[in-house]
CSV table of C-alpha atoms in Angstrom, one decimal:
chain,number,residue,atom,x,y,z
N,125,MET,CA,8.9,-37.8,-67.9
N,126,ALA,CA,10.7,-41.3,-68.9
N,127,CYS,CA,8.0,-43.1,-65.7
N,128,GLU,CA,5.6,-42.0,-63.0
N,129,TRP,CA,7.1,-41.2,-59.5
N,130,GLU,CA,5.8,-44.1,-57.6
N,131,GLU,CA,7.2,-46.6,-59.9
N,132,TYR,CA,10.7,-45.9,-59.4
N,133,ALA,CA,10.0,-45.2,-55.4
N,134,ALA,CA,9.2,-48.7,-55.5
N,135,LYS,CA,12.6,-50.0,-57.7
N,136,LEU,CA,14.7,-47.5,-55.2
N,137,SER,CA,12.4,-49.0,-51.9
N,138,GLU,CA,13.7,-52.1,-53.9
N,139,MET,CA,17.3,-51.2,-54.2
N,140,GLY,CA,17.8,-50.1,-49.9
N,141,TYR,CA,16.9,-46.7,-50.2
N,142,GLY,CA,14.3,-46.9,-48.0
N,143,GLU,CA,10.5,-45.8,-48.6
N,144,TYR,CA,11.6,-42.6,-49.9
N,145,ASP,CA,7.5,-41.7,-50.7
N,146,ASN,CA,7.2,-41.7,-47.3
N,147,GLU,CA,6.0,-38.6,-45.3
N,148,THR,CA,5.8,-40.3,-42.4
N,149,LEU,CA,8.6,-42.1,-42.8
N,150,ILE,CA,11.1,-39.0,-43.4
N,151,ARG,CA,8.8,-37.0,-40.1
N,152,SER,CA,9.3,-39.7,-37.8
N,153,ARG,CA,13.1,-39.7,-39.1
N,154,VAL,CA,13.7,-36.3,-38.2
N,155,ARG,CA,11.9,-36.4,-35.1
N,156,GLU,CA,14.3,-38.5,-33.8
N,157,PHE,CA,16.9,-36.5,-34.5
N,158,ALA,CA,15.4,-33.7,-33.7
N,159,ASP,CA,14.1,-34.9,-29.8
N,160,HIS,CA,18.0,-35.4,-28.4
N,161,VAL,CA,17.8,-32.6,-26.8
N,162,THR,CA,21.2,-32.1,-24.9
N,163,LEU,CA,22.9,-33.3,-27.6
N,164,ASN,CA,22.0,-31.1,-29.8
N,165,THR,CA,22.4,-28.4,-27.7
N,166,LEU,CA,26.0,-28.9,-27.3
N,167,VAL,CA,26.0,-29.6,-31.0
N,168,ALA,CA,24.9,-26.7,-32.6
N,169,THR,CA,26.5,-24.5,-29.8
N,170,LEU,CA,29.9,-25.9,-31.1
N,171,GLU,CA,29.3,-25.2,-34.1
N,172,ILE,CA,28.2,-22.1,-33.7
N,173,GLY,CA,31.9,-21.2,-31.3
N,174,MET,CA,33.5,-22.8,-34.4
N,175,GLY,CA,32.0,-20.6,-36.6
N,176,LEU,CA,32.3,-17.1,-35.3
N,177,CYS,CA,36.2,-18.3,-34.6
N,178,CYS,CA,36.2,-19.2,-38.2
N,179,VAL,CA,34.6,-16.3,-39.1
N,180,MET,CA,36.8,-14.2,-36.9
N,181,CYS,CA,40.5,-15.5,-37.6
N,182,ASN,CA,40.0,-15.6,-41.5
N,183,VAL,CA,38.9,-12.2,-41.5
N,184,LEU,CA,42.0,-11.6,-39.4
N,185,VAL,CA,44.5,-13.1,-41.8
N,186,LEU,CA,42.5,-12.0,-45.2
N,187,GLN,CA,43.9,-8.8,-44.4
N,188,TYR,CA,47.1,-9.0,-45.3
N,189,TYR,CA,46.9,-11.1,-47.9
N,190,VAL,CA,44.4,-9.4,-50.3
N,191,GLN,CA,47.5,-6.7,-50.3
N,192,ARG,CA,49.6,-9.3,-52.1
N,193,ILE,CA,47.0,-10.8,-54.4
N,194,LYS,CA,48.7,-10.4,-57.7
N,195,GLU,CA,51.3,-12.7,-56.4
N,196,GLN,CA,50.7,-16.7,-56.7
N,197,ILE,CA,50.5,-18.3,-53.7
N,198,PRO,CA,49.4,-14.9,-51.8
N,199,LEU,CA,46.3,-15.3,-54.0
N,200,LEU,CA,45.5,-18.9,-53.3
N,201,TYR,CA,45.3,-18.3,-49.6
N,202,SER,CA,42.9,-15.6,-50.0
N,203,ALA,CA,41.0,-17.6,-52.6
N,204,LEU,CA,41.2,-20.3,-49.6
N,205,LEU,CA,40.4,-18.1,-46.8
N,206,ILE,CA,37.6,-16.3,-48.6
N,207,VAL,CA,35.7,-19.9,-49.1
N,208,ASP,CA,36.9,-20.4,-45.4
N,209,LEU,CA,34.8,-17.6,-44.0
N,210,ILE,CA,31.6,-18.9,-45.9
N,211,ALA,CA,32.6,-21.9,-44.5
N,212,GLY,CA,32.1,-20.1,-41.0
N,213,VAL,CA,28.8,-18.0,-41.9
N,214,GLY,CA,27.5,-21.5,-42.8
N,215,SER,CA,28.3,-23.7,-39.2
N,216,VAL,CA,27.0,-20.3,-37.0
N,217,LEU,CA,23.3,-20.8,-39.0
N,218,GLN,CA,23.9,-24.7,-39.1
N,219,GLY,CA,24.2,-24.3,-35.3
N,220,ILE,CA,21.1,-22.0,-34.8
N,221,THR,CA,19.3,-24.3,-37.3
N,222,LEU,CA,19.9,-27.5,-35.0
N,223,LEU,CA,18.8,-24.6,-32.3
N,224,LEU,CA,15.4,-24.1,-33.6
N,225,LEU,CA,15.1,-27.5,-35.1
N,226,THR,CA,15.7,-28.8,-31.6
N,227,HIS,CA,13.7,-27.6,-30.1
N,228,ASN,CA,10.0,-27.3,-32.8
N,229,PRO,CA,10.5,-30.9,-33.3
N,230,SER,CA,6.5,-31.8,-34.2
N,231,THR,CA,5.6,-28.0,-35.9
N,232,ILE,CA,8.7,-26.8,-38.1
N,233,PRO,CA,8.9,-23.4,-38.4
N,234,HIS,CA,7.5,-22.3,-42.4
N,235,TYR,CA,10.7,-20.2,-42.5
N,236,PHE,CA,12.6,-23.0,-43.0
N,237,TRP,CA,11.5,-23.3,-46.1
N,238,TYR,CA,14.4,-20.6,-46.6
N,239,LEU,CA,16.6,-21.5,-43.7
N,240,SER,CA,17.3,-24.6,-44.7
N,241,PRO,CA,17.7,-24.0,-48.7
N,242,LEU,CA,19.7,-21.1,-47.5
N,243,THR,CA,22.0,-22.9,-44.8
N,244,TYR,CA,23.0,-26.2,-47.0
N,245,THR,CA,24.0,-23.6,-50.6
N,246,LEU,CA,26.4,-21.8,-48.2
N,247,TYR,CA,27.4,-25.3,-46.3
N,248,SER,CA,28.0,-27.3,-49.4
N,249,LEU,CA,29.5,-24.3,-51.6
N,250,ALA,CA,32.0,-24.1,-49.3
N,251,ALA,CA,33.1,-27.5,-48.4
N,252,HIS,CA,33.2,-28.2,-52.1
N,253,THR,CA,35.6,-25.0,-52.8
N,254,SER,CA,37.6,-25.5,-50.4
N,255,VAL,CA,38.5,-29.2,-51.1
N,256,PHE,CA,39.4,-28.1,-54.6
N,257,TYR,CA,41.3,-25.4,-54.1
N,258,SER,CA,43.0,-26.8,-50.8
N,259,THR,CA,44.3,-29.3,-53.7
N,260,LEU,CA,45.0,-26.6,-56.1
N,261,LEU,CA,47.1,-25.1,-53.4
N,262,VAL,CA,49.4,-28.3,-53.0
N,263,THR,CA,49.3,-29.6,-56.9
N,264,VAL,CA,51.1,-25.1,-57.7
N,265,ARG,CA,53.2,-25.3,-54.5
N,266,THR,CA,54.7,-28.8,-56.0
N,267,LEU,CA,54.9,-27.5,-59.4
N,268,ALA,CA,57.2,-24.9,-58.0
N,269,ILE,CA,59.6,-26.8,-56.5
N,270,THR,CA,59.6,-29.6,-59.5
N,271,ARG,CA,60.3,-26.6,-61.2
N,272,PRO,CA,62.1,-23.9,-59.6
N,273,HIS,CA,63.2,-21.7,-62.5
N,274,ALA,CA,59.9,-21.2,-63.5
N,275,ARG,CA,58.6,-18.2,-62.9
N,276,ALA,CA,56.0,-17.9,-60.5
N,277,ARG,CA,53.6,-16.1,-61.4
N,278,VAL,CA,49.4,-15.8,-61.8
N,279,SER,CA,48.4,-17.0,-64.8
N,280,CYS,CA,44.5,-16.6,-66.3
N,281,THR,CA,44.6,-20.4,-65.9
N,282,LEU,CA,45.2,-20.0,-62.7
N,283,VAL,CA,42.8,-17.5,-61.9
N,284,ALA,CA,40.0,-19.2,-63.9
N,285,LEU,CA,40.0,-22.2,-61.4
N,286,LEU,CA,39.2,-19.6,-58.8
N,287,VAL,CA,36.4,-18.2,-60.7
N,288,CYS,CA,35.0,-21.5,-62.6
N,289,TYR,CA,35.0,-23.8,-60.0
N,290,PRO,CA,32.9,-22.2,-57.4
N,291,VAL,CA,30.9,-21.0,-60.4
N,292,VAL,CA,29.8,-24.2,-61.5
N,293,TRP,CA,29.4,-26.1,-57.9
N,294,LEU,CA,26.9,-23.2,-57.0
N,295,VAL,CA,24.6,-24.0,-60.0
N,296,VAL,CA,25.3,-28.1,-59.0
N,297,ILE,CA,23.7,-26.5,-55.9
N,298,LEU,CA,21.0,-24.3,-56.8
N,299,TRP,CA,19.8,-26.8,-59.1
N,300,GLU,CA,19.7,-29.0,-56.2
N,301,VAL,CA,17.8,-26.5,-54.0
N,302,TRP,CA,15.3,-26.1,-57.7
N,303,ILE,CA,14.3,-29.8,-57.3
N,304,GLU,CA,13.7,-30.0,-53.7
N,305,CYS,CA,12.0,-26.9,-53.3
N,306,VAL,CA,9.9,-26.3,-56.5
N,307,TYR,CA,10.2,-28.7,-58.8
N,308,TRP,CA,8.4,-31.1,-56.7
N,309,GLU,CA,5.7,-29.8,-55.4
N,310,ASP,CA,4.7,-32.5,-53.4
N,311,ASN,CA,7.6,-31.8,-51.1
N,312,THR,CA,7.3,-31.2,-47.3
N,313,LEU,CA,8.7,-29.7,-44.8
N,314,PRO,CA,10.3,-32.5,-43.2
N,315,MET,CA,11.3,-33.8,-46.1
N,316,ILE,CA,13.5,-30.0,-46.8
N,317,VAL,CA,14.5,-30.6,-43.4
N,318,ASP,CA,15.9,-33.7,-43.4
N,319,LEU,CA,17.0,-33.5,-47.4
N,320,PHE,CA,19.3,-30.0,-45.9
N,321,VAL,CA,19.8,-30.0,-42.7
N,322,ILE,CA,20.7,-33.2,-41.5
N,323,ILE,CA,23.5,-33.9,-44.4
N,324,PRO,CA,24.3,-30.5,-45.2
N,325,THR,CA,27.5,-31.2,-47.6
N,326,THR,CA,26.6,-34.0,-49.7
N,327,LEU,CA,24.6,-33.6,-53.3
N,328,GLY,CA,21.4,-35.4,-51.5
N,329,SER,CA,19.6,-37.1,-53.6
N,330,LEU,CA,20.7,-35.1,-57.3
N,331,ASP,CA,22.2,-38.5,-58.1
N,332,TYR,CA,18.3,-40.6,-57.6
N,333,TYR,CA,16.6,-37.3,-59.6
N,334,LEU,CA,18.7,-37.6,-62.3
N,335,GLY,CA,17.8,-41.3,-62.5
N,336,TYR,CA,14.6,-40.5,-62.8
N,337,ILE,CA,14.7,-37.6,-65.1
N,338,LEU,CA,17.0,-39.5,-67.7
N,339,THR,CA,16.2,-43.0,-67.1
N,340,CYS,CA,13.8,-44.0,-65.0
N,341,GLU,CA,16.6,-46.7,-62.8
N,342,PRO,CA,17.8,-46.1,-60.1
N,343,VAL,CA,21.8,-45.3,-59.4
N,344,SER,CA,23.8,-47.8,-57.7
N,345,THR,CA,25.4,-47.2,-54.7
N,346,PHE,CA,28.6,-47.2,-55.6
N,347,THR,CA,27.8,-44.9,-58.8
N,348,SER,CA,25.5,-42.3,-55.9
N,349,SER,CA,28.6,-42.5,-53.6
N,350,LEU,CA,30.6,-42.0,-56.8
N,351,LEU,CA,29.4,-38.6,-57.6
N,352,SER,CA,28.4,-37.7,-54.0
N,353,HIS,CA,31.6,-38.5,-52.3
N,354,LEU,CA,34.7,-39.7,-53.8
N,355,LEU,CA,35.2,-37.6,-57.1
N,356,PRO,CA,34.0,-34.0,-55.5
N,357,PHE,CA,35.7,-35.3,-52.3
N,358,GLY,CA,38.1,-38.4,-52.0
N,359,LEU,CA,39.7,-37.4,-55.7
N,360,PRO,CA,41.5,-34.5,-54.3
N,361,SER,CA,43.1,-36.1,-50.9
N,362,VAL,CA,44.7,-39.0,-53.7
N,363,VAL,CA,46.2,-35.7,-55.7
N,364,SER,CA,46.8,-34.2,-52.4
N,365,LEU,CA,48.8,-37.1,-51.0
N,366,ALA,CA,50.7,-37.3,-54.5
N,367,ALA,CA,51.5,-34.0,-54.5
N,368,THR,CA,52.6,-33.8,-50.7
N,369,ILE,CA,54.8,-36.9,-51.3
N,370,VAL,CA,56.7,-35.0,-54.5
N,371,GLN,CA,57.1,-32.4,-52.2
N,372,VAL,CA,59.2,-34.0,-49.0
N,373,ILE,CA,61.2,-36.1,-51.5
N,374,THR,CA,62.3,-33.1,-53.8
N,375,LEU,CA,62.9,-30.9,-50.3
N,376,SER,CA,65.2,-33.5,-49.4
N,377,HIS,CA,66.8,-34.2,-52.2
N,378,ILE,CA,67.6,-29.6,-52.2
N,379,SER,CA,69.9,-28.3,-49.6
N,380,THR,CA,70.2,-24.4,-51.7
N,381,THR,CA,66.8,-24.4,-50.8
N,382,GLY,CA,66.9,-20.4,-49.1
N,383,THR,CA,65.5,-20.1,-45.3
N,384,LYS,CA,61.8,-18.5,-47.2
N,385,TYR,CA,60.9,-20.4,-50.0
N,386,ARG,CA,61.4,-23.7,-47.9
N,387,ARG,CA,59.3,-21.8,-45.1
N,388,VAL,CA,56.5,-21.5,-47.5
N,389,THR,CA,56.5,-24.6,-48.4
N,390,VAL,CA,56.4,-26.5,-45.2
N,391,THR,CA,53.2,-24.2,-44.3
N,392,ILE,CA,51.7,-25.6,-47.6
N,393,LEU,CA,52.9,-29.3,-46.1
N,394,ILE,CA,51.0,-28.4,-42.6
N,395,LEU,CA,47.8,-26.8,-44.7
N,396,THR,CA,47.5,-29.8,-46.7
N,397,SER,CA,48.4,-32.5,-44.2
N,398,ILE,CA,45.2,-31.0,-41.9
N,399,PHE,CA,43.4,-30.5,-45.4
N,400,LEU,CA,43.8,-34.5,-45.9
N,401,VAL,CA,42.7,-35.3,-42.3
N,402,CYS,CA,39.6,-34.3,-42.0
N,403,ASN,CA,38.6,-34.5,-45.6
N,404,THR,CA,39.7,-37.9,-45.8
N,405,ALA,CA,37.9,-38.9,-42.8
N,406,GLN,CA,35.0,-37.4,-44.3
N,407,VAL,CA,35.0,-39.5,-47.3
N,408,VAL,CA,35.7,-42.9,-45.3
N,409,THR,CA,33.3,-42.7,-42.7
N,410,VAL,CA,30.5,-41.1,-45.2
N,411,VAL,CA,31.3,-44.2,-48.1
N,412,THR,CA,31.1,-46.5,-45.6
N,413,ILE,CA,28.0,-45.8,-43.6
N,414,ASP,CA,25.9,-46.2,-47.4
N,415,SER,CA,27.7,-48.8,-48.6
N,416,LEU,CA,26.8,-50.4,-45.7
N,417,ASN,CA,23.2,-49.2,-45.6
N,418,LEU,CA,22.5,-49.1,-42.4
N,419,GLU,CA,19.1,-48.3,-41.4
N,420,TYR,CA,17.8,-44.6,-40.9
N,421,THR,CA,18.4,-44.0,-37.2
N,422,ALA,CA,19.3,-41.5,-35.0
N,423,THR,CA,23.4,-43.1,-34.5
N,424,ARG,CA,23.5,-43.0,-38.9
N,425,TYR,CA,22.4,-39.7,-38.6
N,426,TYR,CA,24.6,-37.9,-36.5
N,427,ALA,CA,27.7,-40.2,-38.2
N,428,HIS,CA,26.9,-38.3,-41.2
N,429,TYR,CA,26.1,-34.9,-39.6
N,430,LEU,CA,29.1,-34.3,-37.0
N,431,VAL,CA,31.7,-35.5,-39.8
N,432,ALA,CA,29.9,-33.4,-42.7
N,433,THR,CA,29.6,-30.1,-40.7
N,434,VAL,CA,32.5,-30.3,-37.9
N,435,LEU,CA,35.4,-31.4,-39.7
N,436,PRO,CA,35.0,-29.0,-42.7
N,437,VAL,CA,34.9,-26.0,-40.3
N,438,LEU,CA,37.6,-27.8,-37.9
N,439,ASN,CA,39.8,-27.3,-41.5
N,440,SER,CA,38.7,-24.2,-42.0
N,441,LEU,CA,39.0,-22.7,-38.2
N,442,LEU,CA,42.8,-24.3,-38.2
N,443,ASN,CA,43.9,-23.3,-41.6
N,444,PRO,CA,44.2,-19.0,-40.8
N,445,VAL,CA,45.6,-20.6,-37.5
N,446,VAL,CA,48.4,-22.4,-39.4
N,447,LEU,CA,48.9,-18.9,-42.1
N,448,LEU,CA,49.0,-16.7,-38.7
N,449,ALA,CA,51.7,-18.4,-36.2
N,450,ARG,CA,53.6,-19.9,-40.0
N,451,GLY,CA,54.0,-17.5,-42.1
N,452,SER,CA,54.9,-13.0,-42.1
N,453,VAL,CA,51.2,-12.3,-41.1
N,454,PHE,CA,51.2,-12.1,-37.3
N,455,SER,CA,54.6,-9.2,-38.3
N,456,GLY,CA,52.8,-7.9,-40.4
N,457,ARG,CA,49.8,-7.7,-38.3
N,458,ILE,CA,52.3,-6.3,-35.4
N,459,SER,CA,53.5,-3.5,-38.0
N,460,LEU,CA,49.4,-2.2,-39.0
N,461,ARG,CA,49.0,-1.8,-35.3
N,462,SER,CA,52.3,0.0,-34.6
N,463,THR,CA,51.5,2.1,-37.5
N,464,PHE,CA,47.9,3.1,-36.4
N,465,SER,CA,49.3,4.0,-33.2
N,466,MET,CA,51.8,5.7,-34.2
N,467,ARG,CA,50.0,8.0,-36.3
N,468,GLN,CA,47.1,8.3,-33.2
N,469,SER,CA,50.2,10.1,-31.3
N,470,VAL,CA,50.9,12.2,-34.0
N,471,MET,CA,47.1,13.4,-34.5
N,472,GLU,CA,46.9,13.2,-31.0
N,473,LYS,CA,50.0,15.5,-31.0
């Protein structure tokens, strides 16, 4: 090891990151966050409600698109809906975790050792992967518009991207969980809650520990934001915005585009717009708070917490709603229901 943890923690404190080895400080921060019973209950209820709606909507729409998974756009839709489904499950667990934490602020139950990392893993994986899938969707559609004669097919590269990206992030997230829960044996339960519950979509202190393990020099605030927010969340927003502009300009110069072709493109543009609003708001808020080095108060915690939980789930909830309203999903569900009713009537006869 490059140096002792006490030496590294002192350097972190000098850079304005707080007393990372001060359990009393961390416990007081968690206690201050959990003491807002009414607000926490409202936020937790919102998370659970949005999560349940997210799960139901994504399951409903996914049943339609999974039947056409051999086509390019339905494959991308299906991948995005699966990730949004995971986000809904994570939102429900996050709401339950917040309720349990609020009603046990002094003596945090021991099962938080398992509940906190589980919630963090689902939430963080869904957030990072959903951002990538949304960017990939608008990028693929832009290529299809700018190269209209190219055959739209499911390529091995596309499948590899859909599979490898979440696997890479899962490894990173599990590594951080291992660092916090296993590697650092001195970490206490309040520290685990502080890292995994209150800010569930960031990389926590992985970048700080990388500095400790490799060079014993703390990373700068800019490097921390770059690793945790700007690269995984900010860069996709820039790419998606550029692709959206290209789509709009291209479509405005094409008058022979078929109705179905244009309808699919408009649907993807709506999905991308929702993604840009939710994702950009999250990145700007988190990076601004981190850059200002504000004191760790309940206000800062709530700013982090709300943008890191409500906005990604809202995006995951609106995606299937848009597909249900814009695509042929609604008529497809009606057809399936009509077919089921017809079969049932035949069986009764």
